Structure formats: C-alpha cells, structure tokens
Amino acid sequence: MVILGIETSCDETAAALVRDGVEEISDVLATSREFHEKTGGIVPEIAARKQVEYILQVISQTLEKANMAKDDVDAIAVTVGPGLIGSLLIGVDAAKALAFAWHKPLYPVNHLVGHIYANFVGQEDQIEFPALVLVVSGGHTDLVLMHGHGNLEYLGGTLDDAAGEAFDKTARLLGISQYKLGGPKISEYAAKCTENTLLHRLPRPKINDDDFDFSFSGLKTAVRRLVETENPPVEVVACEFENAVVDVLIAKTIKAAQKFNVKSILLGGGVAANTQLRTRLQASADEIETKVYIPPLRLCGDNAIYIASAGFFNPLKRELVDIQADSSISIDTKL
Ligand code: KG4
Ligand code: ZN
C-alpha cells in the first residue's frame, strides 16, 4: 500500500511516498527557515504564506521523483496538529482537496505520533510492545507507553518549557543562536568543552520525583544567573546545560521503562538528533537489557516520511468533513 504523506505543521512543507509504512519511495521538503532567521524567530503569518507557495510544487515533485501518478497512491496521510494553525490548514486543506478529487481515503495524523514512526521507517525488526517512548521536540516533551499501534498511554510530560524549547532559549541567552536551531548550536559548543568545570552547578529538575513529568524553565533561569554572576566560557555552560537536560531525560525514561517492564524503548522528535542523548540512552538501555530504537538523524526533524508511516499503521477512517486542523492537540488526543 502506497501512502502520500503531507506535513506542514511549522516552517517545513514536506511530502513523501512510503510503501507499507516502512519503505521510503520519495520525499521532497521545502523550508521557509531563511525568512525566520532574519526575524530571529518564526513569524506564523510568514510560515503560512510560504506553505501556500510551496505545497503544490512539493507534492507534485514527490510524485515526479517516484515516477508515480495519482493512480499509484492508495491513501493520503496528513498532519492535523499540533503546530501553527495557519501552516497546518494549508496541508490539511490540500490533502482534503486531493483525497476528494482522487477518491482516496485520508488519514489524519498527530504530528507527535508521527515522530514515533520515524523508528518504523526502514525498520527490519518487529518492534516489540509494550514500548516506552520519549518524544522530545521544540514544543513537546512526552513520555508515552505504547501498547501497540493506535494504543498510547500518556505517562507524563513537561509542565513548562519543552526540552527543545529549553535548548533554543538557552542558546539565545548565550548569544549563539537566534532561531529554533539552538539545540545543534548548544551541542556544537558543548563538544568544544574539554572539562566541565561547572559540573552539577545547574539543577536537574524533577530528576528524583516519582512522576514522569519534566520542568525545564528553571534550568534556563539558572543558566541566566550563572552567566550574569560568573560569566563562564560559553562552551562550559553549554556542556553543563546539555548534561543537565540529558541526565533528566534519561533518568525518567529508564525509570519508566523499568516500572512498566517494557520490551523496547523508542526515541523521537527533533531533540533525538542530540548526540549525547543518543549515545547515553543507548548505553542506559543496554544496562537494563532493553532494546532501544533511535531514528536516523535525517528522520529526527520534521518530515512527511514518518507521517505517511504513521498513517499506514493508524489508518483512521474519518469523513473528510470531520478531518480538521487543530493546533493544540496533545500526543494522546484521539483523532
Ligand atoms: O521536532 P522538531 O523538528 O520540531 C518540532 O516539532 O518542534 O524539533 C525541533 C527542536 C528544536 O527545538 C531544536 O533546537 C531541537 O529540536 N534540536 C536539537 C538538536 N537538533 C534539533 N536539540 C538538541 N540537540 C540537537 N542536536
Ligand atoms: Zn516535530
């Protein structure tokens, strides 16, 4: 079964063709990043206008690249939320128009659930359930128990800033990045630090709490205080900040994996591209002898490949009129 995936939740306009949820056929991605770099942050109105400009070209190029036409497509899957409403509407309306004109089923996909399916694309293993999933993106930090496809149980999430947001805000505070690429910038600086002379000077919020919630806003404030009072080298602050975030993410993930006795651990979301998180999660999962799945780097950031995959494994049958963009849904929202 070939699914055309469409993703327009933020500043990327993406389409992809995926067979049976695992085999990539083609994908095309356009981004309005350069416009937001100029303004130092995403302007939703500009992101939405660029979505309008790119969407049809991106979809037709995806089909052309695969040498396929509408008759080769069995269904369409589209991100309905969460995200920027103006951006989401463009993808959802394009997908609805195509589904109507081509007489194809349209599957609504939750963007955060989509991130999880980056682990299923190209996967030769049969991922065993229950799986513990950590989704870490620019807007969300969620721990979810995945009992099977379409059967997710929310365990906890951030009470304030998401992990990616904390990276972005801290990078801005340190004056090393203005836009949502704060995560990679912090890592770049942290890698230059030869000795973490600030070890444990930043808090590890909620690390010993019994719940599965997170809180990262205090960490950012602690960084500000440290910079204002001691002005340490940026690379050392970046290193200690990255250590603090990863310490908390790993501690909570492993605690949940043990409590629920899961068979696998899955990572997803833009922050899954973080090298320290990837290597330390692998090592910690090895220690508790649990299989861990980490998506390849190119599938960590937003794309339509995992949206098509999520649509295949979660083929929700809905009337077109009932499929709506919704900017504020969470990972456990029933679509
Ligand atoms: O999932 P994503 O592409 O967009 C959302 O759905 O939010 O995630 C973007 C987030 C940004 O906050 C970015 O700073 C973060 O992922 N990120 C990273 C890294 N690469 C991207 N955070 C830490 N380390 C990285 N290497
Ligand atoms: Zn995302």
Coordinates of C-alpha atoms and ligand atoms in Angstrom, one line a residue:
M1 CA 0.0 0.0 0.0
V2 CA 1.4 3.4 -1.1
I3 CA 0.7 6.4 1.1
L4 CA 1.3 10.0 0.2
G5 CA 2.2 11.8 3.5
I6 CA 1.9 15.6 3.9
E7 CA 3.4 17.6 6.7
T8 CA 3.0 21.4 7.2
S9 CA 2.9 21.9 10.9
C10 CA 5.5 24.6 11.2
D11 CA 8.0 26.1 8.7
E12 CA 8.7 22.9 6.7
T13 CA 6.5 21.9 3.7
A14 CA 7.0 18.2 3.1
A15 CA 5.5 15.4 1.1
A16 CA 6.6 11.8 0.8
L17 CA 5.6 8.5 -0.7
V18 CA 6.0 5.4 1.6
R19 CA 5.1 1.8 0.9
D20 CA 3.6 -0.3 3.6
G21 CA 4.7 2.2 6.3
V22 CA 8.3 1.2 6.1
E23 CA 9.8 1.6 2.6
E24 CA 10.6 5.1 1.5
I25 CA 9.9 5.8 -2.2
S26 CA 10.5 9.5 -2.5
D27 CA 10.3 12.7 -0.5
V28 CA 10.6 16.4 -1.0
L29 CA 11.0 19.1 1.7
A30 CA 10.9 22.9 1.3
T31 CA 11.5 25.2 4.3
S32 CA 11.0 28.9 5.0
R33 CA 13.8 28.8 7.6
E34 CA 15.8 31.6 5.9
F35 CA 12.9 34.1 6.4
H36 CA 12.7 33.3 10.1
E37 CA 16.4 33.5 10.6
K38 CA 16.1 37.2 9.5
T39 CA 13.4 37.9 12.1
G40 CA 15.1 35.9 14.9
G41 CA 12.1 33.6 15.3
I42 CA 9.2 32.1 13.4
V43 CA 6.6 34.6 12.3
P44 CA 3.5 32.4 11.9
E45 CA 2.0 34.5 9.1
I46 CA 5.1 34.2 7.0
A47 CA 5.3 30.5 7.6
A48 CA 1.7 30.1 6.4
R49 CA 2.3 32.2 3.3
K50 CA 5.3 30.1 2.4
Q51 CA 3.3 26.9 2.9
V52 CA 0.8 28.2 0.3
E53 CA 3.6 29.0 -2.1
Y54 CA 5.4 25.6 -1.7
I55 CA 2.7 23.0 -1.1
L56 CA 1.6 22.1 -4.6
Q57 CA 5.1 22.0 -6.0
V58 CA 6.3 19.9 -3.2
I59 CA 3.5 17.3 -3.7
S60 CA 3.9 17.2 -7.5
Q61 CA 7.7 16.9 -7.2
T62 CA 7.3 14.0 -4.8
L63 CA 5.2 12.1 -7.3
E64 CA 7.5 13.0 -10.2
K65 CA 10.6 11.9 -8.3
A66 CA 9.0 8.5 -7.8
N67 CA 7.7 8.4 -11.4
M68 CA 4.3 7.8 -10.0
A69 CA 0.8 9.3 -10.6
K70 CA -2.4 9.6 -8.6
D71 CA -3.4 6.0 -9.5
D72 CA -0.3 4.7 -7.8
V73 CA -1.4 6.3 -4.5
D74 CA -3.7 4.2 -2.3
A75 CA -4.3 6.7 0.5
I76 CA -3.2 10.1 1.8
A77 CA -2.0 10.9 5.4
V78 CA -1.8 14.5 6.7
T79 CA -0.6 16.1 9.9
V80 CA -3.6 17.7 11.6
G81 CA -1.8 19.1 14.7
P82 CA -0.2 20.2 16.9
G83 CA 1.6 23.1 15.2
L84 CA 0.9 26.6 13.9
I85 CA -2.7 26.8 12.8
G86 CA -2.1 28.8 9.6
S87 CA 0.6 26.3 8.5
L88 CA -1.5 23.2 9.4
L89 CA -4.5 24.5 7.5
I90 CA -2.6 24.6 4.2
G91 CA -1.6 21.0 4.4
V92 CA -4.9 19.7 5.7
D93 CA -6.9 21.6 3.0
A94 CA -4.5 20.5 0.2
A95 CA -4.8 16.9 1.5
K96 CA -8.6 17.1 1.7
A97 CA -8.9 18.5 -1.9
L98 CA -6.7 15.7 -3.2
A99 CA -8.5 13.0 -1.3
F100 CA -11.8 14.3 -2.7
A101 CA -10.6 14.7 -6.3
W102 CA -8.7 11.4 -6.4
H103 CA -11.2 9.4 -4.4
K104 CA -8.7 8.2 -1.9
P105 CA -9.0 7.7 1.9
L106 CA -7.5 10.5 4.0
Y107 CA -5.9 9.5 7.4
P108 CA -5.4 12.3 10.0
V109 CA -2.0 12.1 11.8
N110 CA -1.0 13.6 15.1
H111 CA 2.4 15.2 14.5
L112 CA 3.8 13.9 17.8
V113 CA 2.7 10.4 17.0
G114 CA 4.3 10.9 13.6
H115 CA 7.7 11.5 15.3
I116 CA 7.4 8.0 16.9
Y117 CA 7.0 6.4 13.5
A118 CA 10.5 7.6 12.4
N119 CA 11.5 4.4 14.2
F120 CA 9.4 2.2 12.0
V121 CA 10.6 3.6 8.6
G122 CA 13.2 1.2 7.2
Q123 CA 13.0 -0.9 10.3
E124 CA 13.7 -4.6 9.7
D125 CA 12.9 -5.6 13.3
Q126 CA 9.4 -6.3 14.5
I127 CA 9.4 -3.7 17.3
E128 CA 8.0 -5.4 20.4
F129 CA 5.3 -3.9 22.7
P130 CA 4.8 -2.5 25.2
A131 CA 7.3 0.2 24.3
L132 CA 8.3 3.2 26.3
V133 CA 8.5 6.3 24.0
L134 CA 10.3 9.5 24.7
V135 CA 9.2 12.3 22.3
V136 CA 11.4 15.4 22.6
S137 CA 10.7 18.2 20.2
G138 CA 10.6 22.0 20.1
G139 CA 7.2 22.2 21.6
H140 CA 6.8 18.9 23.5
T141 CA 8.5 16.5 25.9
D142 CA 6.3 13.4 26.4
L143 CA 6.8 10.0 28.0
V144 CA 4.3 7.6 26.5
L145 CA 3.6 3.9 27.0
M146 CA 2.9 2.4 23.6
H147 CA 0.8 -0.8 24.0
G148 CA 0.5 -1.2 20.2
H149 CA -0.4 0.9 17.1
G150 CA -3.1 3.3 18.0
N151 CA -2.9 2.4 21.7
L152 CA -0.9 5.1 23.5
E153 CA -0.9 5.8 27.2
Y154 CA 0.4 9.2 28.3
L155 CA 2.7 8.9 31.4
G156 CA 3.9 12.5 31.7
G157 CA 5.3 15.5 30.0
T158 CA 6.7 18.9 30.6
L159 CA 5.0 21.3 32.9
D160 CA 6.5 24.3 31.3
D161 CA 9.2 24.5 28.6
A162 CA 9.8 21.6 26.3
A163 CA 13.3 20.2 26.0
G164 CA 13.9 21.7 22.5
E165 CA 12.5 25.0 23.7
A166 CA 14.9 25.0 26.6
F167 CA 17.8 24.4 24.2
D168 CA 16.6 27.2 21.9
K169 CA 16.0 29.7 24.7
T170 CA 19.4 28.9 26.3
A171 CA 21.2 29.3 23.0
R172 CA 19.6 32.7 22.6
L173 CA 20.5 33.6 26.1
L174 CA 24.1 32.6 25.5
G175 CA 24.0 34.6 22.2
I176 CA 24.9 31.7 20.0
S177 CA 21.7 31.2 18.1
Q178 CA 18.5 33.3 17.5
Y179 CA 16.3 30.7 15.8
K180 CA 15.0 27.2 16.5
L181 CA 18.4 25.7 15.7
G182 CA 19.5 26.3 19.3
G183 CA 19.8 22.6 20.0
P184 CA 22.5 21.9 17.4
K185 CA 24.4 25.1 18.4
I186 CA 24.5 24.2 22.1
S187 CA 25.8 20.7 21.1
E188 CA 28.4 22.3 18.9
Y189 CA 29.7 24.5 21.7
A190 CA 29.5 21.7 24.3
A191 CA 31.7 19.5 22.1
K192 CA 34.4 22.1 22.4
C193 CA 34.5 21.9 26.2
T194 CA 37.4 19.8 27.3
E195 CA 36.5 19.8 31.0
N196 CA 33.1 20.5 32.6
T197 CA 34.3 22.8 35.4
L198 CA 30.7 23.6 36.2
L199 CA 29.6 20.0 36.8
H200 CA 26.4 19.9 38.8
R201 CA 26.2 23.6 39.1
L202 CA 22.9 23.6 37.2
P203 CA 19.8 21.8 38.6
R204 CA 18.5 18.5 37.3
P205 CA 14.8 19.5 37.7
K206 CA 12.5 16.7 39.0
I207 CA 15.1 14.0 38.4
N208 CA 14.3 12.2 41.7
D209 CA 10.5 12.7 41.6
D210 CA 8.2 9.7 41.3
D211 CA 6.2 11.1 38.5
F212 CA 7.1 11.2 34.8
D213 CA 6.8 14.9 34.4
F214 CA 9.5 17.3 33.4
S215 CA 10.2 21.0 34.1
F216 CA 12.9 22.9 32.2
S217 CA 12.1 26.5 32.7
G218 CA 14.1 26.8 36.0
L219 CA 17.1 25.4 34.2
K220 CA 17.1 28.3 31.8
T221 CA 16.8 30.8 34.7
A222 CA 19.7 29.1 36.4
V223 CA 21.8 29.5 33.3
R224 CA 21.0 33.2 33.2
R225 CA 22.0 33.6 36.8
L226 CA 25.3 31.7 36.3
V227 CA 26.1 33.8 33.2
E228 CA 25.3 37.1 35.0
T229 CA 27.2 36.3 38.1
E230 CA 30.3 34.4 36.9
N231 CA 30.3 34.8 33.1
P232 CA 31.9 31.4 32.5
P233 CA 33.1 30.3 29.0
V234 CA 30.1 29.6 26.7
E235 CA 31.3 26.1 25.8
V236 CA 31.4 25.1 29.5
V237 CA 27.9 26.4 30.2
A238 CA 26.7 24.7 27.0
C239 CA 28.2 21.4 28.2
E240 CA 26.8 21.6 31.7
F241 CA 23.3 22.6 30.3
E242 CA 23.3 19.7 27.8
N243 CA 24.4 17.3 30.6
A244 CA 21.6 18.5 32.9
V245 CA 18.9 18.1 30.2
V246 CA 20.1 14.7 29.1
D247 CA 20.6 13.5 32.7
V248 CA 16.9 14.2 33.4
L249 CA 15.6 12.8 30.1
I250 CA 17.5 9.5 30.6
A251 CA 16.7 9.1 34.3
K252 CA 13.0 9.5 33.8
T253 CA 12.9 7.3 30.6
I254 CA 14.8 4.4 32.3
K255 CA 12.7 4.7 35.4
A256 CA 9.5 4.4 33.3
A257 CA 10.9 1.6 31.2
Q258 CA 11.7 -0.4 34.4
K259 CA 8.4 0.4 36.1
F260 CA 6.3 -0.7 33.1
N261 CA 8.6 -3.6 32.3
V262 CA 8.7 -2.6 28.6
K263 CA 10.2 -4.7 25.8
S264 CA 11.6 -1.7 23.8
I265 CA 12.4 2.0 24.2
L266 CA 11.8 4.4 21.3
L267 CA 13.1 7.9 20.9
G268 CA 11.6 10.6 18.6
G269 CA 11.4 14.3 17.9
G270 CA 13.9 17.0 16.8
V271 CA 15.9 16.7 20.0
A272 CA 16.5 13.0 19.2
A273 CA 19.2 14.3 16.9
N274 CA 21.3 15.2 20.0
T275 CA 24.4 13.1 20.1
Q276 CA 24.8 12.9 23.8
L277 CA 21.1 11.9 24.2
R278 CA 21.5 9.2 21.6
T279 CA 24.7 7.6 22.9
R280 CA 23.7 7.8 26.6
L281 CA 20.2 6.4 26.0
Q282 CA 21.7 3.5 24.1
A283 CA 24.2 2.8 27.0
S284 CA 21.5 3.1 29.7
A285 CA 19.1 0.8 27.8
D286 CA 21.9 -1.7 27.4
E287 CA 22.4 -1.7 31.1
I288 CA 18.8 -2.7 31.8
E289 CA 19.0 -5.1 28.8
T290 CA 16.2 -3.4 26.9
K291 CA 16.2 -3.0 23.1
V292 CA 16.4 0.7 22.1
Y293 CA 15.3 2.3 18.8
I294 CA 16.7 5.7 17.8
P295 CA 15.7 7.2 14.4
P296 CA 18.4 8.0 11.8
L297 CA 19.4 11.7 12.0
R298 CA 17.6 12.7 8.8
L299 CA 14.3 11.4 10.2
C300 CA 14.5 13.2 13.6
G301 CA 13.5 16.7 12.3
D302 CA 10.1 17.3 10.8
N303 CA 9.3 15.4 7.5
A304 CA 6.5 13.7 5.7
I305 CA 8.1 10.3 5.6
Y306 CA 7.1 9.4 9.2
I307 CA 3.6 11.0 8.6
A308 CA 3.0 8.5 5.8
S309 CA 4.3 5.7 8.0
A310 CA 2.0 6.8 10.9
G311 CA -0.9 6.9 8.5
F312 CA -0.2 3.3 7.4
F313 CA -0.1 1.9 11.0
N314 CA -3.0 4.1 12.2
P315 CA -5.5 4.1 9.2
L316 CA -8.2 6.2 10.9
K317 CA -11.4 6.1 8.9
R318 CA -12.9 9.5 9.0
E319 CA -15.3 11.5 6.8
L320 CA -13.5 14.4 5.0
V321 CA -15.7 16.9 6.8
D322 CA -14.6 15.5 10.2
I323 CA -10.8 16.0 9.4
Q324 CA -9.8 19.4 10.8
A325 CA -6.5 21.1 11.6
D326 CA -6.2 21.5 15.3
S327 CA -3.1 23.4 16.6
S328 CA -3.4 22.4 20.2
I329 CA -3.9 18.6 20.3
S330 CA -1.5 16.6 22.5
I331 CA 0.1 13.2 22.0
D332 CA -2.8 11.2 23.5
T333 CA -5.6 13.1 21.7
K334 CA -8.0 10.6 20.0
L335 CA -8.4 11.8 16.4
Ligands
KG4_1 O1 10.6 18.0 16.1 P1 11.2 19.3 15.6 O2 12.0 19.3 14.3 O3 10.1 20.4 15.5 C1 9.0 20.4 16.4 O4 8.1 19.6 16.1 O5 9.1 21.2 17.4 O6 12.2 19.8 16.8 C2 12.9 21.0 16.7 C3 13.6 21.1 18.0 C4 14.3 22.5 18.2 O7 14.0 23.0 19.5 C5 15.8 22.2 18.1 O8 16.6 23.1 18.8 C6 15.9 20.8 18.6 O9 14.7 20.1 18.1 N1 17.1 20.1 18.1 C7 18.1 19.7 19.0 C8 19.1 19.2 18.1 N2 18.6 19.2 16.8 C9 17.4 19.8 16.9 N3 18.2 19.8 20.3 C10 19.3 19.3 20.8 N4 20.3 18.8 20.1 C11 20.2 18.7 18.8 N5 21.3 18.2 18.1
ZN2 ZN 8.2 17.9 15.1

